[in-house]
Structure formats: C-alpha cells, structure tokens
Short mmCIF file of C-alpha atoms and ligand atoms in Angstrom, two decimals:
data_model
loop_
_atom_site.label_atom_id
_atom_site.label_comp_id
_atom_site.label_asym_id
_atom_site.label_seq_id
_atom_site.Cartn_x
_atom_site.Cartn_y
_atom_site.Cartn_z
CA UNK G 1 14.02 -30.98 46.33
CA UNK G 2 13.13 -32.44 43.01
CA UNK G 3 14.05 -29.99 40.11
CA UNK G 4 13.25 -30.13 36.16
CA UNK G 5 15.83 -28.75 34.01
CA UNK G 6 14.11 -27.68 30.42
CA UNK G 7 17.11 -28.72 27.88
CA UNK G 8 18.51 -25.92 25.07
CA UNK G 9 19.14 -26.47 21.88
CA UNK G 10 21.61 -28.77 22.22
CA UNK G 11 20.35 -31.54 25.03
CA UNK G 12 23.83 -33.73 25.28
CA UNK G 13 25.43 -30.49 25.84
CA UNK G 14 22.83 -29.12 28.42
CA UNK G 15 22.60 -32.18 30.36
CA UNK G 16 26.82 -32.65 30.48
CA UNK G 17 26.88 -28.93 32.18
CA UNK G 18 24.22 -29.40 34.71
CA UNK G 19 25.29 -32.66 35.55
CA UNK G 20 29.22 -31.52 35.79
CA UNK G 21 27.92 -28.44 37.56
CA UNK G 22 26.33 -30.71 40.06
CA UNK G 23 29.38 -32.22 40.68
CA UNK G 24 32.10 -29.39 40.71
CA UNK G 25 29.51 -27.83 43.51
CA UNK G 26 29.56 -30.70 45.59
CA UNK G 27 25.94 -30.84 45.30
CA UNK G 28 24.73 -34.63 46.05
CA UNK G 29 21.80 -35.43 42.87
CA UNK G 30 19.87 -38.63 41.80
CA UNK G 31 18.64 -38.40 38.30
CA UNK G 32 15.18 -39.41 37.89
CA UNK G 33 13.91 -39.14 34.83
CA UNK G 34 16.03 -38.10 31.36
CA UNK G 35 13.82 -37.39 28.36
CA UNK G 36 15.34 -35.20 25.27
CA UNK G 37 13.72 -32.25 26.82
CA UNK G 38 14.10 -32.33 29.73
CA UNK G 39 15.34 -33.75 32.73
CA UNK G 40 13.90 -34.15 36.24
CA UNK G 41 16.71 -34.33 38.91
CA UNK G 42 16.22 -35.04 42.81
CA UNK G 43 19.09 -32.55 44.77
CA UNK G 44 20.07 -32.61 48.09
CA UNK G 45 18.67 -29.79 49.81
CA UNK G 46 17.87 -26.24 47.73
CA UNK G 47 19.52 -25.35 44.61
CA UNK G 48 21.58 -21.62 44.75
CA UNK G 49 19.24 -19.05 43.21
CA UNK G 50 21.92 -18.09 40.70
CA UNK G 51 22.23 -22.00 39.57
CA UNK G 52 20.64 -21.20 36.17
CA UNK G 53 21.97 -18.21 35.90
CA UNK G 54 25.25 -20.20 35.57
CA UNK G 55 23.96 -22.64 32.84
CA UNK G 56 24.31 -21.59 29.44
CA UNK G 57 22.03 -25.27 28.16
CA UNK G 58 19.18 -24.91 29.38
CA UNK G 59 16.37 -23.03 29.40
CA UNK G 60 13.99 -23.13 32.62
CA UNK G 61 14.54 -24.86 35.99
CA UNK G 62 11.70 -25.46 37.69
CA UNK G 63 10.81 -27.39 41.02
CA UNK G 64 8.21 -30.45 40.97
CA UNK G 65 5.12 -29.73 42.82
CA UNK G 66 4.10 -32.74 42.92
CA UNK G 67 3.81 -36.31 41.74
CA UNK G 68 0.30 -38.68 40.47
CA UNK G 69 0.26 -41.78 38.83
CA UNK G 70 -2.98 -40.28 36.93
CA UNK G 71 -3.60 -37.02 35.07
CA UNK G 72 -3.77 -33.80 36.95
CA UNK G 73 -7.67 -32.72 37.09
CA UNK G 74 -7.57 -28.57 37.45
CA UNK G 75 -9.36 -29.16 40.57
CA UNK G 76 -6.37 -30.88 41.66
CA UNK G 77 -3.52 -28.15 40.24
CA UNK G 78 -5.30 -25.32 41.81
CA UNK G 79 -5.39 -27.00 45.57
CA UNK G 80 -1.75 -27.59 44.78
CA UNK G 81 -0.98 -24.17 45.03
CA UNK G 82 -1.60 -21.27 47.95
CA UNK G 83 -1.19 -18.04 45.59
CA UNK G 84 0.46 -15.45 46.63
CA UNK G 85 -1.77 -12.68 45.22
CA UNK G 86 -5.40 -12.53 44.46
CA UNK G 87 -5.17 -11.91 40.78
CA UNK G 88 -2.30 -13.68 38.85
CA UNK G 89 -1.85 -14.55 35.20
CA UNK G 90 -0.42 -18.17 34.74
CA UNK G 91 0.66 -20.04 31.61
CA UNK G 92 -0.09 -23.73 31.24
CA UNK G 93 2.49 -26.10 29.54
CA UNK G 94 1.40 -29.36 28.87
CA UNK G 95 4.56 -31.34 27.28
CA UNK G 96 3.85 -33.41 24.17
CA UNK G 97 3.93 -36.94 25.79
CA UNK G 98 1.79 -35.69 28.02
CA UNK G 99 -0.63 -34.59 25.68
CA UNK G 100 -0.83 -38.21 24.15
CA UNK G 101 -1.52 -39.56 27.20
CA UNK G 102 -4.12 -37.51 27.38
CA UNK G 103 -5.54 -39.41 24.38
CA UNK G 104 -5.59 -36.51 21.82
CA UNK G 105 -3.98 -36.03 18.67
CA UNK G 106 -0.38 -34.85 18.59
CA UNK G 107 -1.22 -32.54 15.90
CA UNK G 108 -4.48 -30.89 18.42
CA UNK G 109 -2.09 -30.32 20.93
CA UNK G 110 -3.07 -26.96 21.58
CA UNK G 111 -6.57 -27.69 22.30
CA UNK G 112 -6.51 -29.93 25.61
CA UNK G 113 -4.47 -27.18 27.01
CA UNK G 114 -6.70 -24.67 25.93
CA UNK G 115 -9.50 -26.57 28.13
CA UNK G 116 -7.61 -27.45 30.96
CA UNK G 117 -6.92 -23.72 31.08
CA UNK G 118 -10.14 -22.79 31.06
CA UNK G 119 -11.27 -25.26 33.77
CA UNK G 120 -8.23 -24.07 35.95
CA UNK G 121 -9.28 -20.79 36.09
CA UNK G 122 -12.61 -21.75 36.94
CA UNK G 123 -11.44 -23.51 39.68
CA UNK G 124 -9.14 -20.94 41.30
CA UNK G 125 -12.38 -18.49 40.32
CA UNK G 126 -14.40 -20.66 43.06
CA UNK G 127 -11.51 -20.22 45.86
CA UNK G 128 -12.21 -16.59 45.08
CA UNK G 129 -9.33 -16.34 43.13
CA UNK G 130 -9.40 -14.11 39.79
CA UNK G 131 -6.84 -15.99 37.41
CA UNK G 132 -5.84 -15.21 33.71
CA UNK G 133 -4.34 -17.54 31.48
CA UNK G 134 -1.45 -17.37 28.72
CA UNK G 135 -1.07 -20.31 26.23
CA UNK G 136 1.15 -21.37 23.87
CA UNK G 137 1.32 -20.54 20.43
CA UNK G 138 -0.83 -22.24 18.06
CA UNK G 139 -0.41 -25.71 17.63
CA UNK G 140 2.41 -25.77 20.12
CA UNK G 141 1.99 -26.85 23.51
CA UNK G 142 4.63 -24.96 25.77
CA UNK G 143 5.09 -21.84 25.85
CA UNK G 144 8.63 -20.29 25.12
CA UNK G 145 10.90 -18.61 27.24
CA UNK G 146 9.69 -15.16 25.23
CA UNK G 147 6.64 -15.74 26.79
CA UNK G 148 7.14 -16.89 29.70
CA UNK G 149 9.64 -13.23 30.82
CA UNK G 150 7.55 -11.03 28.53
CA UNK G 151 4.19 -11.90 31.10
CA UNK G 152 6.49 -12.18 33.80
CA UNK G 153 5.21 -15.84 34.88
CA UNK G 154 8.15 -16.87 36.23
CA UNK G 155 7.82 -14.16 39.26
CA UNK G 156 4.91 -14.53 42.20
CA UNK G 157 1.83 -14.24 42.22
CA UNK G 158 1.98 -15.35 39.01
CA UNK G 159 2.55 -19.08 38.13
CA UNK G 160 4.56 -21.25 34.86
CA UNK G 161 3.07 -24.03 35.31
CA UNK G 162 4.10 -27.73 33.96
CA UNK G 163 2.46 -31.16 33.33
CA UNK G 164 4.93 -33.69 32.10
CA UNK G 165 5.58 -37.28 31.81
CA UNK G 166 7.95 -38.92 33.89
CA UNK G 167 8.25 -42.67 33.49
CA UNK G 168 4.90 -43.63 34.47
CA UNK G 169 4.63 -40.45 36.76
CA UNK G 170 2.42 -37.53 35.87
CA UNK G 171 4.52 -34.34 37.36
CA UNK G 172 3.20 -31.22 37.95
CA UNK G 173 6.08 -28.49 38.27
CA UNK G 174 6.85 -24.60 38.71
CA UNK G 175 9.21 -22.88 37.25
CA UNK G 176 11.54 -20.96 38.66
CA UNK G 177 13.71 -19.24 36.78
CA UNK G 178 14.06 -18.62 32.90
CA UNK G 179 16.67 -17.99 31.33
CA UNK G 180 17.44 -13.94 30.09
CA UNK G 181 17.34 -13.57 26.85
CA UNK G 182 17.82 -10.00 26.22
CA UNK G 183 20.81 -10.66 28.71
CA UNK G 184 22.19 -13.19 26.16
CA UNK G 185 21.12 -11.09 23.54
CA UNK G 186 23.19 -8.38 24.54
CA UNK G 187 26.33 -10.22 25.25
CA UNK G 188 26.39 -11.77 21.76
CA UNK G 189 25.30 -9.16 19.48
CA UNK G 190 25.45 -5.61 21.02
CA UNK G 191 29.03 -5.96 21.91
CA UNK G 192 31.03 -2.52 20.18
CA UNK G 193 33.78 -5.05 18.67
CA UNK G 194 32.45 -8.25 16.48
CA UNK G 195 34.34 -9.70 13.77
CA UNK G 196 31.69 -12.06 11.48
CA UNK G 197 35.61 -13.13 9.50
CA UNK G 198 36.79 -14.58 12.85
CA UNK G 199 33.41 -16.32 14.23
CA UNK G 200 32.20 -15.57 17.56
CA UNK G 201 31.76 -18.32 19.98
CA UNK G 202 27.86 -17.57 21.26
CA UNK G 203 27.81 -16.99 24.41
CA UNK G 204 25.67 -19.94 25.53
CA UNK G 205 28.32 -22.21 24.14
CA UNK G 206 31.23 -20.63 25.98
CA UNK G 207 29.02 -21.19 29.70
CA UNK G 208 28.60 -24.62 28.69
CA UNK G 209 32.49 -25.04 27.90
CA UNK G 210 33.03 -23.46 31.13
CA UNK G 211 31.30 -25.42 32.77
CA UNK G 212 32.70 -28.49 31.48
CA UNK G 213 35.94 -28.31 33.15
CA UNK G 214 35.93 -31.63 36.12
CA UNK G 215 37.45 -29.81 38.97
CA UNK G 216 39.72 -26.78 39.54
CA UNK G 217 42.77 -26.57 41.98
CA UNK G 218 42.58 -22.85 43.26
CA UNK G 219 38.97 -21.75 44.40
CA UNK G 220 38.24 -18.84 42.39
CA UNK G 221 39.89 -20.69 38.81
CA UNK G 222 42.10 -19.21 36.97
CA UNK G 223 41.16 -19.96 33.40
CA UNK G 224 43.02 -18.88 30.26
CA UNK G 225 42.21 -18.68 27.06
CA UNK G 226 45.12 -18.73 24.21
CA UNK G 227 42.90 -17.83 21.47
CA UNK G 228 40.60 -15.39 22.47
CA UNK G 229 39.22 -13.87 19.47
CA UNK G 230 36.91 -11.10 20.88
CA UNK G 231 36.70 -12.43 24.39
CA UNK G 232 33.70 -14.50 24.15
CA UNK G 233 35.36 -16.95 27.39
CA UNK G 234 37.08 -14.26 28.97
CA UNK G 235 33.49 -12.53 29.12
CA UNK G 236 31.20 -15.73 30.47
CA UNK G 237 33.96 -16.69 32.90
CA UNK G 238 34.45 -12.76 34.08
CA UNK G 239 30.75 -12.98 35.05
CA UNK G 240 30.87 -16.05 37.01
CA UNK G 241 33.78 -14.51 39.00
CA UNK G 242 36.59 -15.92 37.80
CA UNK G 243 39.99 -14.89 36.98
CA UNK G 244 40.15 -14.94 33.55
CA UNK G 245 43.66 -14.45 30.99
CA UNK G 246 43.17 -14.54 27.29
CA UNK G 247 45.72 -13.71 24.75
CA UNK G 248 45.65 -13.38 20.75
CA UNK G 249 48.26 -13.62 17.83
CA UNK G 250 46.59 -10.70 16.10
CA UNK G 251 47.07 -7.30 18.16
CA UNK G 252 43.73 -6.46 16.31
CA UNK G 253 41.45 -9.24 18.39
CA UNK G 254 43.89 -8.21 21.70
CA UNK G 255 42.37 -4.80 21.01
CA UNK G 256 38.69 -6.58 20.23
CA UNK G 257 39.02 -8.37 23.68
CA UNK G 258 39.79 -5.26 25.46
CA UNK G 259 36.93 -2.77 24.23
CA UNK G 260 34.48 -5.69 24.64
CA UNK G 261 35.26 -5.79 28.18
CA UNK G 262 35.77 -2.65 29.08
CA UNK G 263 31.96 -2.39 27.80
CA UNK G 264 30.87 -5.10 29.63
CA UNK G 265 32.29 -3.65 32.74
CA UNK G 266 30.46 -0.47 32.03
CA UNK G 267 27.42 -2.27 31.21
CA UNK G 268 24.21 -1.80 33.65
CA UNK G 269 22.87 -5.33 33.18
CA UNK G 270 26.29 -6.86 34.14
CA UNK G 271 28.83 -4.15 35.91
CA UNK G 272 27.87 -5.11 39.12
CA UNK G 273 28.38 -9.16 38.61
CA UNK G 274 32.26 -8.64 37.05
CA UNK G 275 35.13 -10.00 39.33
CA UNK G 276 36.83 -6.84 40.55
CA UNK G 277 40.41 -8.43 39.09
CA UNK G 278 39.73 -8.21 35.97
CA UNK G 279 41.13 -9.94 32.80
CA UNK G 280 44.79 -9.83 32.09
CA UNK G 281 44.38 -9.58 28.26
CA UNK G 282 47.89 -9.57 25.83
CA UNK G 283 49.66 -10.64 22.36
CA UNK G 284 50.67 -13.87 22.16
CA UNK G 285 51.08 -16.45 19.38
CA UNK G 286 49.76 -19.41 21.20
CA UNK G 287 52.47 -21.98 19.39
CA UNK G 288 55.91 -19.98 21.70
CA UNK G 289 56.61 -20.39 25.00
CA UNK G 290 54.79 -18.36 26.84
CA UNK G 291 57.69 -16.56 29.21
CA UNK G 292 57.88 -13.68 26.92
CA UNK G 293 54.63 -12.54 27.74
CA UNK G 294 54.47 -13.22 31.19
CA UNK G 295 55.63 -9.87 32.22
CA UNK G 296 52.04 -8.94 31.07
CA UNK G 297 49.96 -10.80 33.22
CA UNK G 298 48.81 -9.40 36.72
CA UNK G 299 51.99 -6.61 36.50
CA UNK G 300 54.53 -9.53 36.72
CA UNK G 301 53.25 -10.99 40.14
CA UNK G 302 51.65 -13.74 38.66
CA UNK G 303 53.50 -15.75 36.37
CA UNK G 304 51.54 -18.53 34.29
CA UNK G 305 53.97 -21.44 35.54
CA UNK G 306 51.47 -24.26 36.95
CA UNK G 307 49.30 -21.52 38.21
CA UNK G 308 46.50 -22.30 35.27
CA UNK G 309 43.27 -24.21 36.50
CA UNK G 310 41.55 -24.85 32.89
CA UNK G 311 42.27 -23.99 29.11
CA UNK G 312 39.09 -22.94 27.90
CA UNK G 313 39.49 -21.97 24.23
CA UNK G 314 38.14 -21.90 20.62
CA UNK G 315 41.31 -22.18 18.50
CA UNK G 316 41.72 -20.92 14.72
CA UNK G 317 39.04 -23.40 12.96
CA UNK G 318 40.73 -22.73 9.57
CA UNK G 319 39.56 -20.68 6.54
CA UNK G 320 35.82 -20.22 6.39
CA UNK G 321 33.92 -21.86 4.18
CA UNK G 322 31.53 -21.55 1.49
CA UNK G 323 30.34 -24.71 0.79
CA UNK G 324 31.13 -28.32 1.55
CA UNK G 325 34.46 -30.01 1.21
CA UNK G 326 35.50 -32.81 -0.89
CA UNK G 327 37.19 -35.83 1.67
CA UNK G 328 40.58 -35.09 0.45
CA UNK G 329 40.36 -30.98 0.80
CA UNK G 330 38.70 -31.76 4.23
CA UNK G 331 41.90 -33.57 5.07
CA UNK G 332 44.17 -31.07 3.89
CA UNK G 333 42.47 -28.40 5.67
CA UNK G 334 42.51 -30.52 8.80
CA UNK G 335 46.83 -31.16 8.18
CA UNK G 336 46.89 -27.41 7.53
CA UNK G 337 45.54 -26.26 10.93
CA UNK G 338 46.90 -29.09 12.83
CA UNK G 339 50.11 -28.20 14.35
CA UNK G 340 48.87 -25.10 15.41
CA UNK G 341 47.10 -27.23 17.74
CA UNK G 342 49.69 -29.35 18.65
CA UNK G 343 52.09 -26.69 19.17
CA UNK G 344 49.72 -24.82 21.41
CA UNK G 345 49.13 -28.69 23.47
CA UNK G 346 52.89 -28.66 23.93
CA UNK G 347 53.24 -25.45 25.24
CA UNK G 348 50.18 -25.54 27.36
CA UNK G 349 51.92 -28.22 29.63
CA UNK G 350 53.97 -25.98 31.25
CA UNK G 351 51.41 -23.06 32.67
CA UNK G 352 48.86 -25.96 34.10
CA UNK G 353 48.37 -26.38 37.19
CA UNK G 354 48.76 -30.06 38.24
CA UNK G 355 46.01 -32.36 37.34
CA UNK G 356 44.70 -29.17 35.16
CA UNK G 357 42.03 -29.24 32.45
CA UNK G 358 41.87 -28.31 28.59
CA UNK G 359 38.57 -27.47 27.15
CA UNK G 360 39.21 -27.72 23.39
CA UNK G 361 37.32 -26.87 20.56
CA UNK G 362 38.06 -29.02 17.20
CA UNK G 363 36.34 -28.34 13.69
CA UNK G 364 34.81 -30.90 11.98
CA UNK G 365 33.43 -30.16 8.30
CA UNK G 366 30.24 -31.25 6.24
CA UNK G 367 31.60 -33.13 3.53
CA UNK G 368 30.30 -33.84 0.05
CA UNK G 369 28.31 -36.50 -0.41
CA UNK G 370 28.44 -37.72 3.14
CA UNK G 371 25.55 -37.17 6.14
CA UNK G 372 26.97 -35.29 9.41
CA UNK G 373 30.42 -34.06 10.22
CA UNK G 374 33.47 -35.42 9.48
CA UNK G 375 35.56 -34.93 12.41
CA UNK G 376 39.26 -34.23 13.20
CA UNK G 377 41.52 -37.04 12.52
CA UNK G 378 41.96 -39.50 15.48
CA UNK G 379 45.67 -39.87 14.70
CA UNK G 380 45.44 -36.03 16.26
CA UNK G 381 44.44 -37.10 19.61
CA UNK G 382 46.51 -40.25 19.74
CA UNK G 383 49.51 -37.10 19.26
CA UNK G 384 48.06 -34.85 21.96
CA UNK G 385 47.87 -38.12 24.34
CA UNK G 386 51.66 -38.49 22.98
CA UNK G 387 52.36 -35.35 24.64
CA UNK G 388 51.39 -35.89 28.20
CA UNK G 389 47.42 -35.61 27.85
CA UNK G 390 44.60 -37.66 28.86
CA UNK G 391 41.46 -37.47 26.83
CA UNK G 392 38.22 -37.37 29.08
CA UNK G 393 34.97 -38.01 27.43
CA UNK G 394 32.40 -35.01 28.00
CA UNK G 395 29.45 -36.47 26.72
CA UNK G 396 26.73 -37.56 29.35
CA UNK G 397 27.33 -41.14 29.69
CA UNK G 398 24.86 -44.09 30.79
CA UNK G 399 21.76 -42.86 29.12
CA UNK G 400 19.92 -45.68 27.73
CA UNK G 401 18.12 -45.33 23.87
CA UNK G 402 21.09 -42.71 23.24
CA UNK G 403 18.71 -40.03 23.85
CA UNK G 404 21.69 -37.61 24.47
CA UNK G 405 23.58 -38.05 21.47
CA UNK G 406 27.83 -38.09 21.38
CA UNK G 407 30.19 -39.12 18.81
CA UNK G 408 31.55 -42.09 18.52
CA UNK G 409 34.55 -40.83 20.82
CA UNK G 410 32.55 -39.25 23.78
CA UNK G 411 32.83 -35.94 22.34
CA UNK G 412 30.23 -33.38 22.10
CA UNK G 413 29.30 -31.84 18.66
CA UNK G 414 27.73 -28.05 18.51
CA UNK G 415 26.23 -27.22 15.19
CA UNK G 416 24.03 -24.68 13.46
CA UNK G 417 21.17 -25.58 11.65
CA UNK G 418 23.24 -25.92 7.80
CA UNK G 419 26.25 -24.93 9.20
CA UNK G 420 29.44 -26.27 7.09
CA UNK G 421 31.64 -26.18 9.85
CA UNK G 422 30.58 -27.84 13.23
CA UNK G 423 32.03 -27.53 16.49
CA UNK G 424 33.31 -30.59 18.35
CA UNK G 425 34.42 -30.57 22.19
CA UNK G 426 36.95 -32.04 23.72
CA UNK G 427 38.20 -32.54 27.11
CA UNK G 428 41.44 -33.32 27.98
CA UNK G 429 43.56 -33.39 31.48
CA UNK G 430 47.27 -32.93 32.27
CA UNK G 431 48.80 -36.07 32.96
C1 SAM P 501 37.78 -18.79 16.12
S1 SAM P 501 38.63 -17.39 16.69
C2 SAM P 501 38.17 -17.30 18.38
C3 SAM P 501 36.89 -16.56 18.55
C4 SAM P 501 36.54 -16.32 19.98
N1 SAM P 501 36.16 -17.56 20.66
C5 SAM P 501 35.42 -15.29 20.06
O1 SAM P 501 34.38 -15.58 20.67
O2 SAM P 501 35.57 -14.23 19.49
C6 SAM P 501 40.30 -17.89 16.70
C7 SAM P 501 41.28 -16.83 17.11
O3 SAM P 501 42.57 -17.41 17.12
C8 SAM P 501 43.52 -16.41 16.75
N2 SAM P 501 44.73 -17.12 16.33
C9 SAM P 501 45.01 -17.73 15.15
N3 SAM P 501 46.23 -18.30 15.21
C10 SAM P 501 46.72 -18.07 16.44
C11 SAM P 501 47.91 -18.42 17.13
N4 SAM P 501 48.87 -19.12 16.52
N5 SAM P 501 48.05 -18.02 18.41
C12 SAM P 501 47.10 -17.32 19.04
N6 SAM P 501 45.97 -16.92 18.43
C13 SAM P 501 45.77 -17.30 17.17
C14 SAM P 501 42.82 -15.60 15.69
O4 SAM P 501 43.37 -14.28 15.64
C15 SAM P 501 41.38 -15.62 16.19
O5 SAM P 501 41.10 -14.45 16.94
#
C-alpha cells in the first residue's frame, strides 16, 4: 500500500520518527517521494490502524488512491471512489505545487479548488450521489486538521480528499486518520500539575523522542527518564504501553509526576490505553549512583542494573531566559550546566541494558548578534564519547536539496517560533 504522511511542524523531526518507526516495527518501506510537506511512502502490506496514533510529527496519513501522469479531471476523482453512503460531505485539498501546475497563481490558490469542487459534486450529483463540499480557508489551499475532525471527513461516507505532486506524478489520496487535537490538547495543557518555571516538554515532542530510540532489547521497553519534570515522557510512553520509570531531584516535580498520572489514568479519553504496570516514579538526583533508590522501583523486584532499554529525557536546560545571550555568557551558561550532564552520562552506564539507547535533549541559545542557535559545545560530546558512548545521528539522512534540515552534526533542532532557547536532540548508544 502506498501511504502519504502530512509532515508537523517540524518536517526533519516528523520524517526521522516515521521512518525509525518503520524500522523498529519491522515494517519493510520504499520511500517514494519526500517533499517538505509531505512524504509519500510505499509499505509492505497494511499499516496498523493505531500507526498515527503513535506519531507525534505528523499530521494526517492517508493512502494513495491512485496515480496519473496528468491532472485529475472531477470526472475522474469521483469514478475513483464507490461511496459508502448516499450523502457525504468531502473536503478537497489541492497542495500548492499542485496548484501551479495547474497554471494559476500561487496567490489564487483558493479559487481552482473552489471549481474543481464544484465540478466534483456535480459529477457524483449525476451517479445519483448528493455530495457537499468543505474548502479551505481563504487563500489557503488545504484544509487543516481543525477542519478536517470538526466535519468529521476523515470517517466514511465522508471523504478528505488529496491532489498532490509527486515527482512528475499527479496523486490522488485519502486520508485516513488525523491526528487528535483536543487529545493533544488535553495532555499538554489540562494536566492538574504544570510548572511554566520548569518548561514542559509538549507532548508531540516527547512521541517523537520516543520514537527515536533504534531498537529496544526487552519487548515491551523499559524506558526511564532521570529528569522527569512533570512526566511529560513518562506520560507519551505510558500510553504506548510501555514500562516507564522517571525520577526527579526536586520532591516537588516527583509529586508533579505523580498527580499528572494518576489523572491521566483516571482520564476517559486515555484510561483505557495506560499499561496496567504503571510508572515507578521516585527522588533521585540524577548525578549519584542510582542503588540508593532502587529499593523504589517495582517494590525492589526490579533493580535498574542493565535492565534499562532507552534514556528518554529532557535534562535541566539552565536558567530561563529573557532575552538573548552575549557568546561569552552563552558559554558560561553552557560550562555551568555541563557536568550535570556528564555526571548523569556516567552514571547512566550502569542501568543500560546492553547495546541500550540515550535520547538526550541539549539547549542551544539565540545569541546576540548571530542568526540561529548556538549549540552545545562539541568538546561536550567528544567527553560523553570519552565515557563509553557512541553518538548516532537522528536526523533523516540521504535527502537530496536538504529539504529536511539537521545541524551540522546530524542532530535535530526543535524550536518555537522566537524562542531564546532551542531544543537540540541527540542520540547516543552504549558502547
Ligand atoms: C526541563 S525540566 C524537565 C521537564 C519535563 N520534560 C516535563 O515535561 O515536565 C528538568 C527537570 O530536571 C530536574 N533536575 C534538575 N537537576 C536535576 C538533577 N541533578 N537530577 C535530577 N533532576 C534534576 C528539575 O527539577 C526539572 O524538573
């Protein structure tokens, strides 16, 4: 089956997690066309229903129809399609090279889709069909995934339909499944215990980081995460039934974790998707050996030692800040935070399991007078390799025009629109 994955916000990231995701499955794929967008990926049999359910990157997954080397007449989209209903609404989104193709103006996009609409639903009118249309917003040509779940296209009879360019082939696709908003929604802003001071990994980000890690050596992972703030990780990874551990210096976040969970357990949009183990959630300053806290984790019977699949974590990124850094404070405040980092590396050794992963998140800071981020020093990772740690490169590789950008070290940067402090990740394996 060929499949088109509709990139987030972030299309390096999104197309690293699918692609990983792929892999870790076992699920055979052949990419066929990458565009910043999207991507349109030939699998090996079906995809698992819950496949984008898993992905926090991107946005809509739908299957390709079919293939023309010529635009799609409406004629030709409505014999594409037996509908399952006699009245159906379907939305129409025509994807900007597309529209060029179609000779008009990028900045009339709306228009041919307006009138390809309207000729579709004359068609499926003649097969005795009675059709109505959504469209995009003004000026835009593709609807959003608002849209999309508010008019409930995405379920039969009613239709989300694509046209897009791929290469020099003119794909029609369906999608189908959207990503749930108010399900994200919920998990990163109505949880009881937030803390705006500490920074809350969104919850998108934290799928994506879970799904980053290569392989795992027990089957379901056991994935820990050292600085767990108020359980961002713990939560994503408890709802894609794994067995999660997350600690905290501060007995404050420990207690964060714990309510957040305990909510999310109780919660009737997730309750019923939660691995029945649980997290084991406890104090611990992530720079000591972790023996002395052992007794805490899965009443004793489980002790840490090689028994951890995958770090997963979003360390302390340092003080907030307020506005940009001058080169030499940015260093400083890189030296300060440092060998927290390396302590935590150094411990970490011992509670992987062989061949184990570390999903690491670095800060790297907006600097005066300079364009992007300036990342973590390099002399940093050369230490961690020091240690007994290979760094992987997470960053989709062998994309030509560097459509999906990385930094100059194969890492992946997450920012906000303005944001002072960015979010790098790194990958790293036990050696
Ligand atoms: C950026 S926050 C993590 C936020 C988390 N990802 C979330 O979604 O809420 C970093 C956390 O590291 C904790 N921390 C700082 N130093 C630590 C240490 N030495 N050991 C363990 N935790 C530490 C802080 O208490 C804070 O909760």
């Amino acid at each position: 089956m060929q499949y088109v994955f509709f990139l987030g916000s972030h299309p390096a990231l999104s197309v690293a997690e699918v692609l990983n995701v792929l892999r870790r499955d076992g699920i055979s794929y052949r990419i066929f066309f990458a565009h910043e967008r999207y991507m349109v990926i030939d699998v090996a049999g079906v995809l698992p229903i819950d496949f984008l359910r898993r992905l926090g990157g991107s946005e809509r997954i739908a299957r390709v129809v079919a293939a023309q080397p010529q635009a799609w007449l409406a004629a030709e989209i409505a014999a594409a399609f037996i509908p399952e209903g006699i009245k159906f609404i379907f939305g129409l989104n025509v994807w900007p090279a597309y529209v060029k193709a179609l000779g008009s103006k990028p900045n009339a996009e709306h228009k041919p889709v307006e009138s390809l609409a309207r000729k579709l639903k004359a068609a499926w009118r003649e097969q005795g069909y009675s059709a109505r249309y959504t469209l995009p917003k003004r000026a835009n040509s593709t609807l959003n995934a608002a849209q999309v779940i508010f008019n409930r296209l995405h379920e039969p009879p009613n239709l989300d339909l694509h046209l897009l360019l791929a290469g020099d082939a003119y794909v029609l696709a369906q999608t189908l499944s959207v990503q749930d908003i108010q399900a994200y929604e919920q998990r990163d802003t109505a949880r009881p215990a937030r803390d705006a001071r500490v920074g809350m990994l969104p919850p998108k980000l934290a799928q994506i980081m879970l799904n980053l890690v290569p392989t795992f050596h027990h089957w379901p992972p056991t994935v820990y995460d050292p600085f767990c703030g108020t359980g961002t990780v713990l939560q994503e990874g408890l709802l894609f039934g794994w067995q999660m551990i997350g600690s905290d210096a501060s007995p404050k976040m420990v207690r964060a974790t714990k309510h957040n969970l305990a909510w999310l357990a109780r919660h009737p949009l997730f309750a019923e998707r939660l691995h029945a183990a649980g997290a084991d959630v406890f104090q611990h300053d992530a720079r000591l050996p972790l023996f002395a806290a052992i007794g805490a984790v899965g009443d004793g019977e489980a002790p840490l030692h090689d028994n951890v699949d995958a770090i997963v974590t979003e360390p302390y990124l340092g003080t907030p800040l307020t506005r940009s850094l001058s080169a030499a404070k940015a260093t400083s405040a890189f030296a300060g935070i440092q060998q927290i980092y390396l302590s935590f590396f150094t411990q970490a050794r011992k509670f992987l399991a062989p061949g184990g992963w570390v999903v690491f998140l670095l800060p790297a800071i907006k600097v005066s007078g300079q364009s992007g981020y300036t990342l973590f020093p390099a002399s940093f990772l050369d230490r961690v390799v020091s240690l007994g740690y290979s760094q992987k490169q997470p960053a989709p590789q062998g994309f030509e025009d560097n459509i999906y950008p990385s930094t100059e070290r194969g890492t992946l940067l997450y920012s906000r629109p303005k944001a002072l402090v960015a979010r790098e990740i790194t990958l790293w394996e036990k050696r």
